[in-house]
PDB file of C-alpha atoms in Angstrom:
ATOM      1  CA  MET A  11       0.239   0.018  -0.045  1.00 66.00           C
ATOM      2  CA  LEU A  12       2.566   2.271   1.115  1.00 73.00           C
ATOM      3  CA  ARG A  13       4.589   1.822  -2.226  1.00 74.00           C
ATOM      4  CA  GLN A  14       1.339   3.401  -3.577  1.00 80.00           C
ATOM      5  CA  VAL A  15       1.177   6.337  -2.361  1.00 82.00           C
ATOM      6  CA  THR A  16       2.871   9.571  -4.600  1.00 75.00           C
ATOM      7  CA  PRO A  17       2.765  13.184  -4.425  1.00 77.00           C
ATOM      8  CA  GLY A  18      -0.478  13.638  -5.908  1.00 78.00           C
ATOM      9  CA  ARG A  19      -2.576  10.416  -4.790  1.00 86.00           C
ATOM     10  CA  TYR A  20      -4.525  11.647  -2.466  1.00 89.00           C
ATOM     11  CA  ASP A  21      -6.829   8.069  -2.949  1.00 90.00           C
ATOM     12  CA  ALA A  22      -4.664   6.086  -1.909  1.00 92.00           C
ATOM     13  CA  TYR A  23      -3.354   8.469   0.833  1.00 94.00           C
ATOM     14  CA  GLU A  24      -6.570   8.016   2.508  1.00 94.00           C
ATOM     15  CA  ALA A  25      -6.970   4.103   2.477  1.00 93.00           C
ATOM     16  CA  LEU A  26      -3.659   4.298   3.993  1.00 94.00           C
ATOM     17  CA  LEU A  27      -4.465   6.502   6.845  1.00 95.00           C
ATOM     18  CA  ARG A  28      -7.841   4.618   6.817  1.00 94.00           C
ATOM     19  CA  ALA A  29      -6.054   1.007   7.054  1.00 94.00           C
ATOM     20  CA  LEU A  30      -4.206   3.065  10.154  1.00 95.00           C
ATOM     21  CA  ALA A  31      -7.212   3.543  11.426  1.00 94.00           C
ATOM     22  CA  THR A  32      -8.665  -0.157  11.825  1.00 92.00           C
ATOM     23  CA  PRO A  33      -7.480  -2.439  14.930  1.00 84.00           C
ATOM     24  CA  SER A  34      -7.377  -5.529  12.347  1.00 76.00           C
ATOM     25  CA  SER A  35      -4.771  -3.634  10.065  1.00 79.00           C
ATOM     26  CA  GLY A  36      -3.165  -1.503  11.303  1.00 85.00           C
ATOM     27  CA  GLN A  37      -0.709  -2.474  13.454  1.00 93.00           C
ATOM     28  CA  ILE A  38       2.963  -1.072  13.878  1.00 96.00           C
ATOM     29  CA  TRP A  39       6.228  -1.321  14.936  1.00 96.00           C
ATOM     30  CA  MET A  40       7.200   1.711  16.861  1.00 96.00           C
ATOM     31  CA  LEU A  41      10.665   2.318  16.854  1.00 96.00           C
ATOM     32  CA  LEU A  42      12.022   2.841  20.883  1.00 96.00           C
ATOM     33  CA  TRP A  43      14.604   5.131  21.875  1.00 92.00           C
ATOM     34  CA  HIS A  44      14.748   4.501  25.096  1.00 89.00           C
ATOM     35  CA  GLY A  45      13.026   1.903  26.934  1.00 86.00           C
ATOM     36  CA  GLN A  46      11.901  -1.790  26.429  1.00 87.00           C
ATOM     37  CA  ALA A  47       8.169  -1.758  25.694  1.00 86.00           C
ATOM     38  CA  GLY A  48       6.323  -1.395  28.333  1.00 83.00           C
ATOM     39  CA  SER A  49       8.341  -0.069  30.488  1.00 84.00           C
ATOM     40  CA  PRO A  50       7.207   3.144  32.220  1.00 86.00           C
ATOM     41  CA  ASP A  51      10.374   5.112  30.577  1.00 87.00           C
ATOM     42  CA  ALA A  52      10.335   3.644  26.865  1.00 88.00           C
ATOM     43  CA  GLN A  53      10.220   6.518  24.949  1.00 92.00           C
ATOM     44  CA  TYR A  54       9.603   6.487  20.807  1.00 94.00           C
ATOM     45  CA  GLY A  55      12.038   7.651  18.560  1.00 92.00           C
ATOM     46  CA  ASN A  56      11.533  10.729  16.836  1.00 93.00           C
ATOM     47  CA  MET A  57      13.320  12.857  13.673  1.00 95.00           C
ATOM     48  CA  GLU A  58      12.254  16.574  12.212  1.00 95.00           C
ATOM     49  CA  VAL A  59      11.483  16.820   8.103  1.00 94.00           C
ATOM     50  CA  GLY A  60      10.895  19.950   6.532  1.00 92.00           C
ATOM     51  CA  GLY A  61      10.017  21.819  10.689  1.00 94.00           C
ATOM     52  CA  PHE A  62       7.978  19.189  12.036  1.00 95.00           C
ATOM     53  CA  GLY A  63       8.142  16.594  14.410  1.00 96.00           C
ATOM     54  CA  TYR A  64       7.220  12.897  13.415  1.00 98.00           C
ATOM     55  CA  ALA A  65       8.141   9.142  15.493  1.00 97.00           C
ATOM     56  CA  PRO A  66       9.785   6.821  12.806  1.00 97.00           C
ATOM     57  CA  CYS A  67       8.216   3.761  12.946  1.00 97.00           C
ATOM     58  CA  VAL A  68       7.948   0.408  10.430  1.00 97.00           C
ATOM     59  CA  THR A  69       4.819  -1.556   8.978  1.00 95.00           C
ATOM     60  CA  SER A  70       6.226  -5.115   9.617  1.00 95.00           C
ATOM     61  CA  ALA A  71       8.921  -7.965  11.649  1.00 95.00           C
ATOM     62  CA  GLN A  72      10.524  -7.458   7.680  1.00 96.00           C
ATOM     63  CA  GLU A  73      10.314  -4.357   7.462  1.00 96.00           C
ATOM     64  CA  LEU A  74      12.194  -4.142  10.889  1.00 96.00           C
ATOM     65  CA  SER A  75      14.453  -6.787  10.032  1.00 96.00           C
ATOM     66  CA  ALA A  76      15.473  -4.572   6.986  1.00 96.00           C
ATOM     67  CA  SER A  77      15.442  -1.389   8.653  1.00 95.00           C
ATOM     68  CA  GLY A  78      19.128  -2.314  10.687  1.00 95.00           C
ATOM     69  CA  TRP A  79      17.010  -1.697  13.636  1.00 94.00           C
ATOM     70  CA  ASN A  80      18.901  -3.018  16.952  1.00 93.00           C
ATOM     71  CA  ARG A  81      17.475  -1.357  20.135  1.00 93.00           C
ATOM     72  CA  SER A  82      13.862  -1.819  21.552  1.00 95.00           C
ATOM     73  CA  TYR A  83      10.539  -2.158  19.773  1.00 95.00           C
ATOM     74  CA  GLU A  84       6.964  -2.553  19.655  1.00 95.00           C
ATOM     75  CA  VAL A  85       3.654  -3.508  18.279  1.00 95.00           C
ATOM     76  CA  VAL A  86       0.912  -1.241  18.578  1.00 94.00           C
ATOM     77  CA  ASP A  87      -2.496  -0.038  16.430  1.00 94.00           C
ATOM     78  CA  GLY A  88      -2.229   2.854  14.458  1.00 95.00           C
ATOM     79  CA  LEU A  89      -5.218   4.150  16.464  1.00 95.00           C
ATOM     80  CA  ASP A  90      -3.514   4.448  19.580  1.00 95.00           C
ATOM     81  CA  VAL A  91      -0.642   6.054  18.403  1.00 96.00           C
ATOM     82  CA  ALA A  92      -1.977   8.404  16.932  1.00 97.00           C
ATOM     83  CA  ARG A  93      -4.324   8.759  20.010  1.00 96.00           C
ATOM     84  CA  THR A  94      -1.082   9.848  21.812  1.00 95.00           C
ATOM     85  CA  LEU A  95       1.037  11.320  19.396  1.00 97.00           C
ATOM     86  CA  TYR A  96      -1.260  14.174  17.914  1.00 96.00           C
ATOM     87  CA  PRO A  97      -1.555  16.099  21.111  1.00 96.00           C
ATOM     88  CA  ASP A  98       2.020  17.258  21.212  1.00 95.00           C
ATOM     89  CA  HIS A  99       1.528  17.464  17.344  1.00 95.00           C
ATOM     90  CA  TYR A 100       4.249  15.468  16.832  1.00 96.00           C
ATOM     91  CA  GLY A 101       3.129  12.696  13.386  1.00 97.00           C
ATOM     92  CA  LEU A 102       4.566   9.399  11.760  1.00 97.00           C
ATOM     93  CA  TRP A 103       7.005   8.314   9.969  1.00 97.00           C
ATOM     94  CA  LEU A 104       5.892   5.102   8.055  1.00 97.00           C
ATOM     95  CA  ASN A 105       9.626   2.801   7.065  1.00 96.00           C
ATOM     96  CA  PRO A 106      11.677   5.611   7.404  1.00 96.00           C
ATOM     97  CA  HIS A 107      14.692   3.148   5.522  1.00 95.00           C
ATOM     98  CA  ALA A 108      12.928   2.130   2.677  1.00 93.00           C
ATOM     99  CA  PRO A 109      13.598   3.258  -1.150  1.00 91.00           C
ATOM    100  CA  GLY A 110      12.451   6.716  -1.127  1.00 90.00           C
ATOM    101  CA  GLY A 111      12.519   7.807   2.674  1.00 92.00           C
ATOM    102  CA  GLY A 112       8.587   5.959   3.262  1.00 94.00           C
ATOM    103  CA  VAL A 113       5.767   8.268   3.942  1.00 95.00           C
ATOM    104  CA  GLY A 114       4.584  10.295   6.923  1.00 95.00           C
ATOM    105  CA  VAL A 115       1.523  10.847   7.840  1.00 96.00           C
ATOM    106  CA  PRO A 116       1.490  14.821   9.572  1.00 95.00           C
ATOM    107  CA  TRP A 117      -0.272  14.859  12.972  1.00 96.00           C
ATOM    108  CA  PRO A 118      -3.568  16.992  11.753  1.00 95.00           C
ATOM    109  CA  ASP A 119      -4.091  13.548   9.799  1.00 96.00           C
ATOM    110  CA  LEU A 120      -3.529  11.134  12.690  1.00 97.00           C
ATOM    111  CA  ARG A 121      -5.950  13.690  14.771  1.00 96.00           C
ATOM    112  CA  ARG A 122      -8.846  12.539  11.854  1.00 96.00           C
ATOM    113  CA  ILE A 123      -7.159   8.652  12.539  1.00 96.00           C
ATOM    114  CA  ALA A 124      -7.768   9.187  16.799  1.00 96.00           C
ATOM    115  CA  THR A 125     -11.341  11.348  16.443  1.00 94.00           C
ATOM    116  CA  GLY A 126     -12.525   9.399  13.439  1.00 93.00           C
ATOM    117  CA  LEU A 127     -11.680  10.126   9.747  1.00 93.00           C
ATOM    118  CA  ASP A 128     -15.309  10.792   8.612  1.00 91.00           C
ATOM    119  CA  ARG A 129     -15.897  13.501  10.727  1.00 90.00           C
ATOM    120  CA  GLN A 130     -13.183  15.362   9.928  1.00 90.00           C
ATOM    121  CA  PRO A 131     -12.280  17.340   6.326  1.00 92.00           C
ATOM    122  CA  ALA A 132      -9.871  15.285   3.593  1.00 92.00           C
ATOM    123  CA  GLY A 133      -5.855  18.047   4.231  1.00 86.00           C
ATOM    124  CA  PRO A 134      -3.961  19.492   2.734  1.00 90.00           C
ATOM    125  CA  LEU A 135      -7.026  22.368   3.403  1.00 94.00           C
ATOM    126  CA  ARG A 136      -7.444  25.398   1.104  1.00 96.00           C
ATOM    127  CA  LEU A 137      -8.291  27.940   3.600  1.00 98.00           C
ATOM    128  CA  SER A 138      -9.561  31.483   2.268  1.00 98.00           C
ATOM    129  CA  GLU A 139     -12.680  34.178   3.087  1.00 97.00           C
ATOM    130  CA  PRO A 140     -15.499  32.722   1.500  1.00 97.00           C
ATOM    131  CA  GLY A 141     -16.611  34.393  -1.970  1.00 95.00           C
ATOM    132  CA  VAL A 142     -20.119  32.846  -2.209  1.00 94.00           C
ATOM    133  CA  ASP A 143     -22.900  35.299  -1.277  1.00 92.00           C
ATOM    134  CA  VAL A 144     -25.112  34.445   1.295  1.00 96.00           C
ATOM    135  CA  ALA A 145     -25.765  37.119   3.121  1.00 96.00           C
ATOM    136  CA  GLN A 146     -29.420  36.588   4.046  1.00 97.00           C
ATOM    137  CA  PHE A 147     -27.863  33.853   6.259  1.00 97.00           C
ATOM    138  CA  TYR A 148     -25.305  35.810   7.566  1.00 97.00           C
ATOM    139  CA  ALA A 149     -27.905  38.475   8.938  1.00 97.00           C
ATOM    140  CA  LEU A 150     -30.114  36.062  10.186  1.00 97.00           C
ATOM    141  CA  LEU A 151     -27.298  34.593  11.847  1.00 98.00           C
ATOM    142  CA  THR A 152     -26.252  37.363  13.259  1.00 97.00           C
ATOM    143  CA  GLN A 153     -29.861  38.089  14.861  1.00 97.00           C
ATOM    144  CA  ASN A 154     -30.036  35.158  16.108  1.00 97.00           C
ATOM    145  CA  ALA A 155     -26.219  35.304  17.405  1.00 97.00           C
ATOM    146  CA  HIS A 156     -27.070  38.633  19.620  1.00 96.00           C
ATOM    147  CA  ARG A 157     -30.326  37.081  21.236  1.00 96.00           C
ATOM    148  CA  THR A 158     -27.650  33.855  22.293  1.00 97.00           C
ATOM    149  CA  PRO A 159     -25.327  35.503  25.009  1.00 96.00           C
ATOM    150  CA  ALA A 160     -23.724  32.039  25.653  1.00 96.00           C
ATOM    151  CA  LEU A 161     -21.943  32.865  22.214  1.00 97.00           C
ATOM    152  CA  ARG A 162     -19.352  36.046  21.890  1.00 97.00           C
ATOM    153  CA  SER A 163     -18.402  35.488  18.389  1.00 98.00           C
ATOM    154  CA  LEU A 164     -18.942  34.197  14.888  1.00 98.00           C
ATOM    155  CA  ARG A 165     -16.526  33.837  11.958  1.00 98.00           C
ATOM    156  CA  ARG A 166     -16.457  31.854   8.742  1.00 98.00           C
ATOM    157  CA  ALA A 167     -13.905  30.100   5.951  1.00 98.00           C
ATOM    158  CA  TRP A 168     -14.276  28.585   3.171  1.00 98.00           C
ATOM    159  CA  VAL A 169     -12.956  25.282   3.392  1.00 98.00           C
ATOM    160  CA  GLN A 170     -11.980  22.689  -0.088  1.00 97.00           C
ATOM    161  CA  PRO A 171     -10.270  19.479   1.534  1.00 95.00           C
ATOM    162  CA  THR A 172      -7.792  17.772  -0.959  1.00 92.00           C
ATOM    163  CA  LEU A 173     -10.936  15.124  -1.232  1.00 91.00           C
ATOM    164  CA  GLY A 174     -14.891  16.012  -1.409  1.00 91.00           C
ATOM    165  CA  ALA A 175     -16.987  18.789  -1.407  1.00 94.00           C
ATOM    166  CA  PRO A 176     -15.801  22.632  -0.356  1.00 97.00           C
ATOM    167  CA  TYR A 177     -18.428  24.128   1.834  1.00 97.00           C
ATOM    168  CA  LEU A 178     -18.838  27.098   4.894  1.00 98.00           C
ATOM    169  CA  ALA A 179     -17.471  26.913   7.874  1.00 98.00           C
ATOM    170  CA  ILE A 180     -18.899  29.057  10.550  1.00 98.00           C
ATOM    171  CA  GLY A 181     -16.829  29.409  13.816  1.00 98.00           C
ATOM    172  CA  LEU A 182     -17.942  29.136  17.208  1.00 98.00           C
ATOM    173  CA  ASP A 183     -16.888  31.643  19.700  1.00 97.00           C
ATOM    174  CA  VAL A 184     -18.574  30.021  23.152  1.00 96.00           C
ATOM    175  CA  TYR A 185     -18.033  32.033  26.538  1.00 95.00           C
ATOM    176  CA  ASP A 186     -18.596  28.475  28.704  1.00 91.00           C
ATOM    177  CA  THR A 187     -19.670  25.032  27.766  1.00 90.00           C
ATOM    178  CA  SER A 188     -22.572  24.221  29.660  1.00 94.00           C
ATOM    179  CA  PRO A 189     -24.879  21.852  27.861  1.00 95.00           C
ATOM    180  CA  ALA A 190     -27.501  24.286  28.064  1.00 95.00           C
ATOM    181  CA  ALA A 191     -25.022  26.880  26.392  1.00 95.00           C
ATOM    182  CA  VAL A 192     -23.849  24.518  24.356  1.00 95.00           C
ATOM    183  CA  ASP A 193     -28.182  23.415  23.080  1.00 96.00           C
ATOM    184  CA  SER A 194     -28.332  27.254  23.223  1.00 97.00           C
ATOM    185  CA  VAL A 195     -26.439  27.770  20.610  1.00 97.00           C
ATOM    186  CA  ARG A 196     -26.956  24.275  19.094  1.00 97.00           C
ATOM    187  CA  ALA A 197     -30.808  25.577  18.277  1.00 97.00           C
ATOM    188  CA  MET A 198     -29.161  29.659  17.381  1.00 97.00           C
ATOM    189  CA  MET A 199     -27.956  27.559  14.038  1.00 97.00           C
ATOM    190  CA  GLN A 200     -30.696  25.455  13.365  1.00 97.00           C
ATOM    191  CA  GLN A 201     -33.459  28.827  13.649  1.00 97.00           C
ATOM    192  CA  SER A 202     -30.287  30.714  10.903  1.00 97.00           C
ATOM    193  CA  VAL A 203     -29.705  27.650   8.443  1.00 96.00           C
ATOM    194  CA  GLY A 204     -32.816  27.535   6.732  1.00 95.00           C
ATOM    195  CA  ALA A 205     -31.416  31.501   4.554  1.00 96.00           C
ATOM    196  CA  VAL A 206     -28.874  28.809   3.980  1.00 96.00           C
ATOM    197  CA  PRO A 207     -29.538  28.563  -0.193  1.00 94.00           C
ATOM    198  CA  GLU A 208     -30.091  25.323  -1.245  1.00 94.00           C
ATOM    199  CA  GLY A 209     -26.820  22.846  -2.323  1.00 94.00           C
ATOM    200  CA  LEU A 210     -24.394  24.991  -0.130  1.00 96.00           C
ATOM    201  CA  PRO A 211     -22.924  23.123   2.943  1.00 96.00           C
ATOM    202  CA  VAL A 212     -21.983  24.715   5.897  1.00 97.00           C
ATOM    203  CA  SER A 213     -20.311  22.635   8.854  1.00 96.00           C
ATOM    204  CA  THR A 214     -18.979  24.797  12.720  1.00 97.00           C
ATOM    205  CA  VAL A 215     -16.521  23.970  14.204  1.00 97.00           C
ATOM    206  CA  ALA A 216     -15.605  24.656  18.037  1.00 96.00           C
ATOM    207  CA  MET A 217     -12.604  27.939  18.145  1.00 96.00           C
ATOM    208  CA  THR A 218     -11.699  26.842  21.805  1.00 94.00           C
ATOM    209  CA  ASP A 219     -10.212  23.775  19.537  1.00 94.00           C
ATOM    210  CA  ASP A 220      -6.585  23.965  19.500  1.00 93.00           C
ATOM    211  CA  TYR A 221      -6.162  20.930  16.884  1.00 94.00           C
ATOM    212  CA  ASP A 222      -8.517  22.190  14.473  1.00 95.00           C
ATOM    213  CA  PRO A 223      -6.313  23.494  11.514  1.00 94.00           C
ATOM    214  CA  VAL A 224      -9.871  25.112  10.134  1.00 97.00           C
ATOM    215  CA  VAL A 225      -9.937  26.620  13.806  1.00 97.00           C
ATOM    216  CA  LEU A 226      -6.329  28.226  13.637  1.00 96.00           C
ATOM    217  CA  TRP A 227      -6.664  29.594  10.168  1.00 97.00           C
ATOM    218  CA  MET A 228     -10.058  31.527  11.564  1.00 98.00           C
ATOM    219  CA  ARG A 229      -7.899  32.025  14.391  1.00 98.00           C
ATOM    220  CA  ALA A 230      -4.663  33.821  12.575  1.00 98.00           C
ATOM    221  CA  ASN A 231      -6.579  35.238   9.512  1.00 98.00           C
ATOM    222  CA  ALA A 232     -10.754  35.702   9.759  1.00 97.00           C
ATOM    223  CA  ARG A 233     -11.597  38.476  11.749  1.00 96.00           C
ATOM    224  CA  PRO A 234     -15.257  37.798  13.566  1.00 97.00           C
ATOM    225  CA  PHE A 235     -17.996  38.779  11.129  1.00 97.00           C
ATOM    226  CA  TYR A 236     -20.089  38.853  14.887  1.00 97.00           C
ATOM    227  CA  ASP A 237     -18.655  40.264  17.980  1.00 96.00           C
ATOM    228  CA  ARG A 238     -20.656  40.680  21.219  1.00 94.00           C
ATOM    229  CA  GLU A 239     -18.684  42.821  23.035  1.00 90.00           C
ATOM    230  CA  ALA A 240     -17.232  44.703  20.351  1.00 84.00           C
ATOM    231  CA  HIS A 241     -21.197  45.801  19.662  1.00 69.00           C
ATOM    232  CA  ALA A 242     -21.426  45.984  23.613  1.00 64.00           C
ATOM    233  CA  ALA A 243     -18.505  48.516  22.967  1.00 59.00           C
ATOM    234  CA  LEU A 244     -20.581  50.595  19.710  1.00 55.00           C
ATOM    235  CA  PRO A 245     -21.881  53.961  21.297  1.00 58.00           C
ATOM    236  CA  GLN A 246     -25.199  54.518  21.526  1.00 54.00           C
ATOM    237  CA  PRO A 247     -27.497  56.331  19.825  1.00 55.00           C
ATOM    238  CA  GLN A 248     -28.359  59.684  22.406  1.00 55.00           C
ATOM    239  CA  PRO A 249     -31.646  61.966  21.902  1.00 53.00           C
ATOM    240  CA  PRO A 250     -31.242  65.139  20.477  1.00 51.00           C
ATOM    241  CA  ALA A 251     -30.182  68.081  23.028  1.00 48.00           C
ATOM    242  CA  PRO A 252     -32.447  70.758  23.199  1.00 49.00           C
ATOM    243  CA  GLY A 253     -32.043  73.661  20.990  1.00 43.00           C
ATOM    244  CA  TYR A 254     -32.709  75.271  17.495  1.00 39.00           C
ATOM    245  CA  GLY A 255     -35.118  76.983  18.416  1.00 41.00           C
ATOM    246  CA  TYR A 256     -37.128  73.738  20.812  1.00 38.00           C
ATOM    247  CA  PRO A 257     -37.402  74.379  24.786  1.00 42.00           C
ATOM    248  CA  PRO A 258     -37.066  70.461  26.327  1.00 41.00           C
ATOM    249  CA  VAL A 259     -39.802  69.432  27.010  1.00 40.00           C
ATOM    250  CA  HIS A 260     -41.275  68.409  30.662  1.00 44.00           C
ATOM    251  CA  GLY A 261     -44.516  66.866  29.973  1.00 42.00           C
ATOM    252  CA  GLY A 262     -47.473  66.398  28.349  1.00 39.00           C
ATOM    253  CA  TYR A 263     -51.274  67.828  27.221  1.00 32.00           C
TER     254      TYR A 263
END
């Protein structure tokens, strides 16, 4: 399978991710730089490629022999390794000894394996400001957001996955994540999506997610199109001051 993963063959790469995510087929041999398998001081090896960290592994006992690795190793499921590595922004590098250098799986894709491949878009993602004309949806969403006290702000992005249809992502920044707050924000979105043109996919992301590439892009590049605190800070219109020949009104008839 690894031989089929070449630049531009994203379908083959996605098949590789699915194999790693399947316990029955996703076993890998993790190379231990320190300690023994199962011991508290066991430490995976590490390598750096393009400024990013990866833990090296091999995909079979035969590849382990071919690699010449003479330290300890640990046979584990790819799913378990993904759950261990991605929170520290570490990827996984398969068969680095192989001709061509093997295949690297960056940490965002390990996160997809750990949380469910179908729950996250396939990368690398192309992210930009939305160019679709959905002013009615934005207006209704902003109106409903103002009526939802749990919501702090809204951001947006146009997401083009490597595989699958592009979609509009709405970033939800909330004051708290209590069940009542989550339910109120979910209701806000349900009340608003009716204004979305037919055929336009819309998804939401939580701005508190430090590992979501869409959220990270929004934080760096997308200003909120609704901000409760900025709205509250705007000067409110004042009643006209007496003048221009009209006396102040003290009462009525």
